[in-house]
Amino acid sequence: MGSQRKTAVVTGASQGIGAGLVKAFVERGFNVVANSRKVTQSTEVADSDRVALVDGHIGEPTTAAKIVETALSRFQSIDALVNNAGIFFTKPFTDYTVDDFKSLVSTNVEGFLYVTQLVIKLNW
């Protein structure tokens, strides 16, 4: 891997698949920046010398910027990005409220867009 560890960013990292991804990246020698709205309260992911936790809603551009800033200041790079954050509703889409739709788009579309744009700009 060279002299510097690679760094992965994982959104939606506080539980389940996201937490599993954080663990898998660490086991493979990566540093990881883990994000979710309340990742610092997670019982599955903990801050360490190899894992940085960033609380915040990924659908907000300021959260994406904080993730990238954290990765660069703590680990000096971003080599992989996993856009794992996502929400769904267990009701028919015909029952979605305006707020449901806004929440869905904010997390699932805007969240993907903001962090991916910043990471791509760093690596091109």
XYZ file of N, CA and C in Angstrom:
372
model
N 0.802 -1.205 0.000
C 0.000 0.000 0.000
C 0.839 1.261 0.000
N 2.123 1.164 0.064
C 2.954 2.348 0.117
C 3.101 2.842 1.540
N 3.705 4.032 1.665
C 3.993 4.548 2.996
C 2.795 5.224 3.646
N 1.839 5.631 2.864
C 0.660 6.299 3.423
C -0.577 5.429 3.234
N -1.337 5.289 4.314
C -2.582 4.522 4.222
C -3.561 5.230 3.303
N -4.364 4.446 2.641
C -5.450 5.014 1.839
C -6.604 5.362 2.769
N -7.451 6.261 2.308
C -8.573 6.728 3.113
C -9.874 6.523 2.374
N -10.846 5.973 3.085
C -12.194 5.789 2.543
C -13.165 6.674 3.314
N -14.170 7.161 2.615
C -15.289 7.872 3.226
C -16.505 6.970 3.093
N -17.236 6.795 4.195
C -18.453 5.991 4.185
C -19.571 6.829 4.781
N -20.615 7.105 3.987
C -21.785 7.794 4.519
C -22.786 6.745 4.997
N -23.695 7.156 5.862
C -24.647 6.190 6.413
C -23.931 5.115 7.203
N -22.938 5.532 7.993
C -21.996 4.588 8.595
C -22.292 4.192 10.032
N -23.379 4.642 10.616
C -23.572 4.415 12.049
C -24.081 3.026 12.411
N -24.616 2.289 11.436
C -25.152 0.960 11.744
C -25.232 0.115 10.477
N -25.515 -1.155 10.669
C -25.777 -2.056 9.544
C -24.668 -2.119 8.521
N -25.047 -2.018 7.258
C -24.094 -2.128 6.155
C -23.002 -1.076 6.267
N -23.372 0.144 6.589
C -22.383 1.218 6.700
C -21.336 0.922 7.759
N -21.771 0.482 8.930
C -20.827 0.132 9.995
C -19.960 -1.050 9.565
N -20.552 -1.995 8.862
C -19.792 -3.129 8.347
C -18.735 -2.703 7.347
N -19.060 -1.733 6.527
C -18.090 -1.207 5.564
C -16.926 -0.528 6.270
N -17.226 0.239 7.300
C -16.150 0.888 8.066
C -15.201 -0.173 8.604
N -15.745 -1.197 9.234
C -14.932 -2.275 9.798
C -14.104 -2.957 8.706
N -14.726 -3.244 7.576
C -14.019 -3.930 6.489
C -12.873 -3.082 5.933
N -13.102 -1.793 5.768
C -12.022 -0.924 5.285
C -10.867 -0.885 6.283
N -11.168 -0.737 7.561
C -10.114 -0.713 8.584
C -9.335 -2.028 8.575
N -10.035 -3.137 8.487
C -9.367 -4.443 8.440
C -8.448 -4.584 7.227
N -8.728 -3.831 6.196
C -7.913 -3.889 4.979
C -6.855 -2.782 4.939
N -6.653 -2.117 6.068
C -5.566 -1.151 6.175
C -5.910 0.288 5.849
N -7.159 0.595 5.629
C -7.574 1.963 5.314
C -7.810 2.781 6.582
N -7.675 4.082 6.446
C -8.272 5.031 7.375
C -9.684 5.262 6.869
N -10.598 5.649 7.760
C -11.987 5.840 7.342
C -12.562 7.101 7.982
N -13.278 7.865 7.178
C -14.115 8.943 7.684
C -15.544 8.429 7.585
N -16.177 8.266 8.749
C -17.529 7.708 8.834
C -18.517 8.828 9.134
N -19.611 8.842 8.387
C -20.622 9.884 8.556
C -22.013 9.300 8.705
N -22.781 9.917 9.561
C -24.236 9.801 9.605
C -24.718 10.960 10.468
N -26.024 11.106 10.563
C -26.551 12.231 11.339
C -26.033 12.234 12.767
N -25.918 11.052 13.360
C -25.464 10.936 14.753
C -24.449 9.805 14.901
N -23.468 9.770 14.035
C -22.490 8.678 14.052
C -21.698 8.648 15.359
N -21.524 9.790 16.010
C -20.783 9.801 17.275
C -21.548 9.092 18.389
N -22.828 8.824 18.178
C -23.624 8.099 19.160
C -23.783 6.618 18.799
N -23.143 6.191 17.742
C -23.250 4.809 17.272
C -22.648 3.830 18.278
N -23.293 2.689 18.397
C -22.731 1.608 19.213
C -21.922 0.642 18.348
N -21.924 0.849 17.031
C -21.231 -0.054 16.106
C -19.938 0.528 15.538
N -19.772 1.838 15.611
C -18.600 2.514 15.042
C -18.054 3.464 16.100
N -16.735 3.472 16.274
C -16.124 4.347 17.278
C -14.951 5.116 16.678
N -14.737 6.314 17.186
C -13.602 7.134 16.798
C -12.313 6.442 17.253
N -11.280 6.537 16.429
C -9.981 5.952 16.776
C -8.910 6.658 15.968
N -7.682 6.180 16.075
C -6.616 6.788 15.275
C -6.812 6.518 13.789
N -7.628 5.541 13.424
C -7.870 5.174 12.028
C -9.273 5.518 11.548
N -10.152 5.935 12.485
C -11.540 6.244 12.129
C -11.911 7.618 12.668
N -12.344 8.497 11.771
C -12.836 9.822 12.147
C -14.348 9.834 11.957
N -15.055 10.333 12.948
C -16.515 10.391 12.893
C -16.970 11.815 12.604
N -17.901 11.944 11.658
C -18.446 13.256 11.314
C -19.961 13.186 11.378
N -20.533 13.841 12.395
C -21.984 13.936 12.496
C -22.510 14.926 11.469
N -23.693 14.661 10.942
C -24.342 15.632 10.069
C -25.176 14.975 8.995
N -26.164 15.712 8.560
C -27.069 15.260 7.500
C -26.369 15.416 6.154
N -26.170 14.319 5.457
C -25.431 14.318 4.197
C -26.124 15.146 3.118
N -27.404 15.427 3.288
C -28.128 16.256 2.325
C -27.842 17.735 2.450
N -26.924 18.108 3.330
C -26.529 19.509 3.496
C -25.101 19.696 2.995
N -24.876 20.671 2.132
C -23.533 20.877 1.585
C -22.463 21.084 2.654
N -22.819 21.686 3.780
C -21.834 21.910 4.832
C -21.345 20.599 5.432
N -22.206 19.597 5.485
C -21.777 18.289 5.996
C -20.786 17.649 5.032
N -21.075 17.701 3.756
C -20.145 17.151 2.765
C -18.785 17.833 2.876
N -18.799 19.148 3.016
C -17.540 19.888 3.145
C -16.788 19.478 4.410
N -17.504 19.285 5.502
C -16.862 18.874 6.758
C -16.242 17.486 6.638
N -16.911 16.586 5.930
C -16.368 15.238 5.707
C -15.044 15.323 4.957
N -15.030 16.083 3.875
C -13.820 16.215 3.064
C -12.716 16.902 3.860
N -13.054 17.967 4.564
C -12.056 18.664 5.385
C -11.464 17.735 6.443
N -12.300 16.923 7.064
C -11.832 15.980 8.077
C -10.883 14.952 7.467
N -11.260 14.416 6.327
C -10.402 13.425 5.665
C -9.035 14.015 5.333
N -9.033 15.211 4.798
C -7.766 15.820 4.395
C -6.912 16.226 5.594
N -7.545 16.761 6.632
C -6.757 17.197 7.785
C -6.242 16.015 8.609
N -7.040 14.962 8.757
C -6.612 13.802 9.566
C -5.776 12.807 8.779
N -6.150 12.583 7.510
C -5.537 11.474 6.776
C -4.891 11.868 5.446
N -5.011 13.109 5.034
C -4.353 13.678 3.847
C -4.846 13.197 2.487
N -5.897 12.395 2.430
C -6.378 11.959 1.115
C -7.790 11.384 1.223
N -8.404 11.214 0.078
C -9.627 10.416 -0.050
C -9.406 9.528 -1.261
N -9.384 8.232 -1.029
C -9.105 7.271 -2.096
C -10.311 6.437 -2.488
N -11.326 6.429 -1.632
C -12.547 5.659 -1.915
C -13.725 6.372 -1.258
N -14.860 6.303 -1.920
C -16.091 6.896 -1.395
C -17.216 5.891 -1.545
N -17.912 5.626 -0.441
C -19.087 4.763 -0.482
C -20.284 5.595 -0.035
N -21.156 5.899 -0.978
C -22.385 6.636 -0.688
C -23.433 5.635 -0.212
N -23.380 5.326 1.066
C -24.274 4.330 1.644
C -25.514 4.956 2.283
N -25.474 6.233 2.581
C -26.617 6.882 3.243
C -27.835 6.830 2.339
N -28.945 6.505 2.916
C -30.185 6.479 2.152
C -31.359 6.233 3.077
N -32.508 6.723 2.663
C -33.725 6.486 3.436
C -34.800 5.939 2.507
N -35.781 5.306 3.104
C -36.954 4.857 2.363
C -38.133 4.888 3.327
N -39.297 4.885 2.776
C -40.516 4.899 3.575
C -41.283 3.614 3.322
N -41.811 3.040 4.359
C -42.550 1.782 4.232
C -44.026 2.056 4.004
N -44.278 2.880 3.006
C -45.658 3.166 2.612
C -45.655 3.418 1.113
N -46.790 3.288 0.486
C -46.849 3.540 -0.959
C -46.448 4.980 -1.278
N -45.764 5.172 -2.398
C -45.330 6.518 -2.748
C -46.521 7.469 -2.933
N -47.691 6.931 -3.207
C -48.883 7.781 -3.329
C -49.287 8.384 -1.988
N -48.728 7.862 -0.889
C -49.002 8.400 0.443
C -47.895 9.324 0.947
N -46.849 9.534 0.144
C -45.770 10.430 0.561
C -46.310 11.836 0.749
N -45.858 12.476 1.805
C -46.171 13.882 2.013
C -45.098 14.719 1.319
N -45.318 15.994 1.250
C -44.300 16.899 0.699
C -43.018 16.784 1.522
N -43.144 16.722 2.849
C -41.955 16.588 3.699
C -41.253 15.248 3.490
N -42.012 14.177 3.297
C -41.408 12.878 2.991
C -40.563 12.977 1.728
N -41.132 13.571 0.697
C -40.431 13.675 -0.578
C -39.171 14.530 -0.451
N -39.280 15.656 0.234
C -38.118 16.522 0.424
C -37.017 15.789 1.184
N -37.377 15.038 2.205
C -36.408 14.273 2.981
C -35.737 13.204 2.125
N -36.517 12.513 1.328
C -36.010 11.475 0.441
C -35.007 12.048 -0.563
N -35.375 13.122 -1.210
C -34.498 13.738 -2.202
C -33.242 14.312 -1.542
N -33.401 14.934 -0.392
C -32.260 15.525 0.300
C -31.210 14.472 0.634
N -31.639 13.374 1.206
C -30.685 12.335 1.606
C -30.198 11.521 0.415
N -31.108 11.023 -0.388
C -30.749 10.059 -1.426
C -30.164 10.674 -2.686
N -30.500 11.919 -2.978
C -29.995 12.541 -4.203
C -28.989 13.646 -3.888
N -29.419 14.630 -3.103
C -28.508 15.729 -2.796
C -27.281 15.242 -2.020
N -27.499 14.349 -1.081
C -26.381 13.826 -0.308
C -25.339 13.158 -1.177
N -25.783 12.359 -2.106
C -24.884 11.724 -3.070
C -24.142 12.784 -3.881
N -24.874 13.776 -4.360
C -24.302 14.800 -5.228
C -23.218 15.614 -4.521
N -23.528 16.165 -3.346
C -22.602 17.086 -2.683
C -21.256 16.434 -2.344
N -21.290 15.290 -1.715
C -20.033 14.670 -1.307
C -19.282 14.120 -2.517
N -19.984 13.575 -3.475
C -19.316 13.027 -4.659
C -18.641 14.127 -5.470
N -19.298 15.257 -5.639
C -18.685 16.375 -6.355
C -17.355 16.777 -5.714
N -17.357 16.924 -4.403
C -16.140 17.358 -3.714
C -15.030 16.328 -3.829
N -15.353 15.064 -3.689
C -14.338 14.013 -3.771
C -13.767 13.927 -5.184
N -14.625 14.009 -6.176
C -14.133 13.947 -7.562
C -13.219 15.135 -7.867
N -13.577 16.326 -7.409
C -12.738 17.503 -7.648
C -11.348 17.336 -7.045
N -11.254 16.631 -5.928
C -9.954 16.395 -5.298
C -9.086 15.450 -6.112
N -9.688 14.530 -6.771
C -8.943 13.449 -7.418
C -8.822 13.594 -8.933
N -9.192 14.722 -9.485
C -9.070 14.928 -10.937
C -8.132 16.045 -11.228
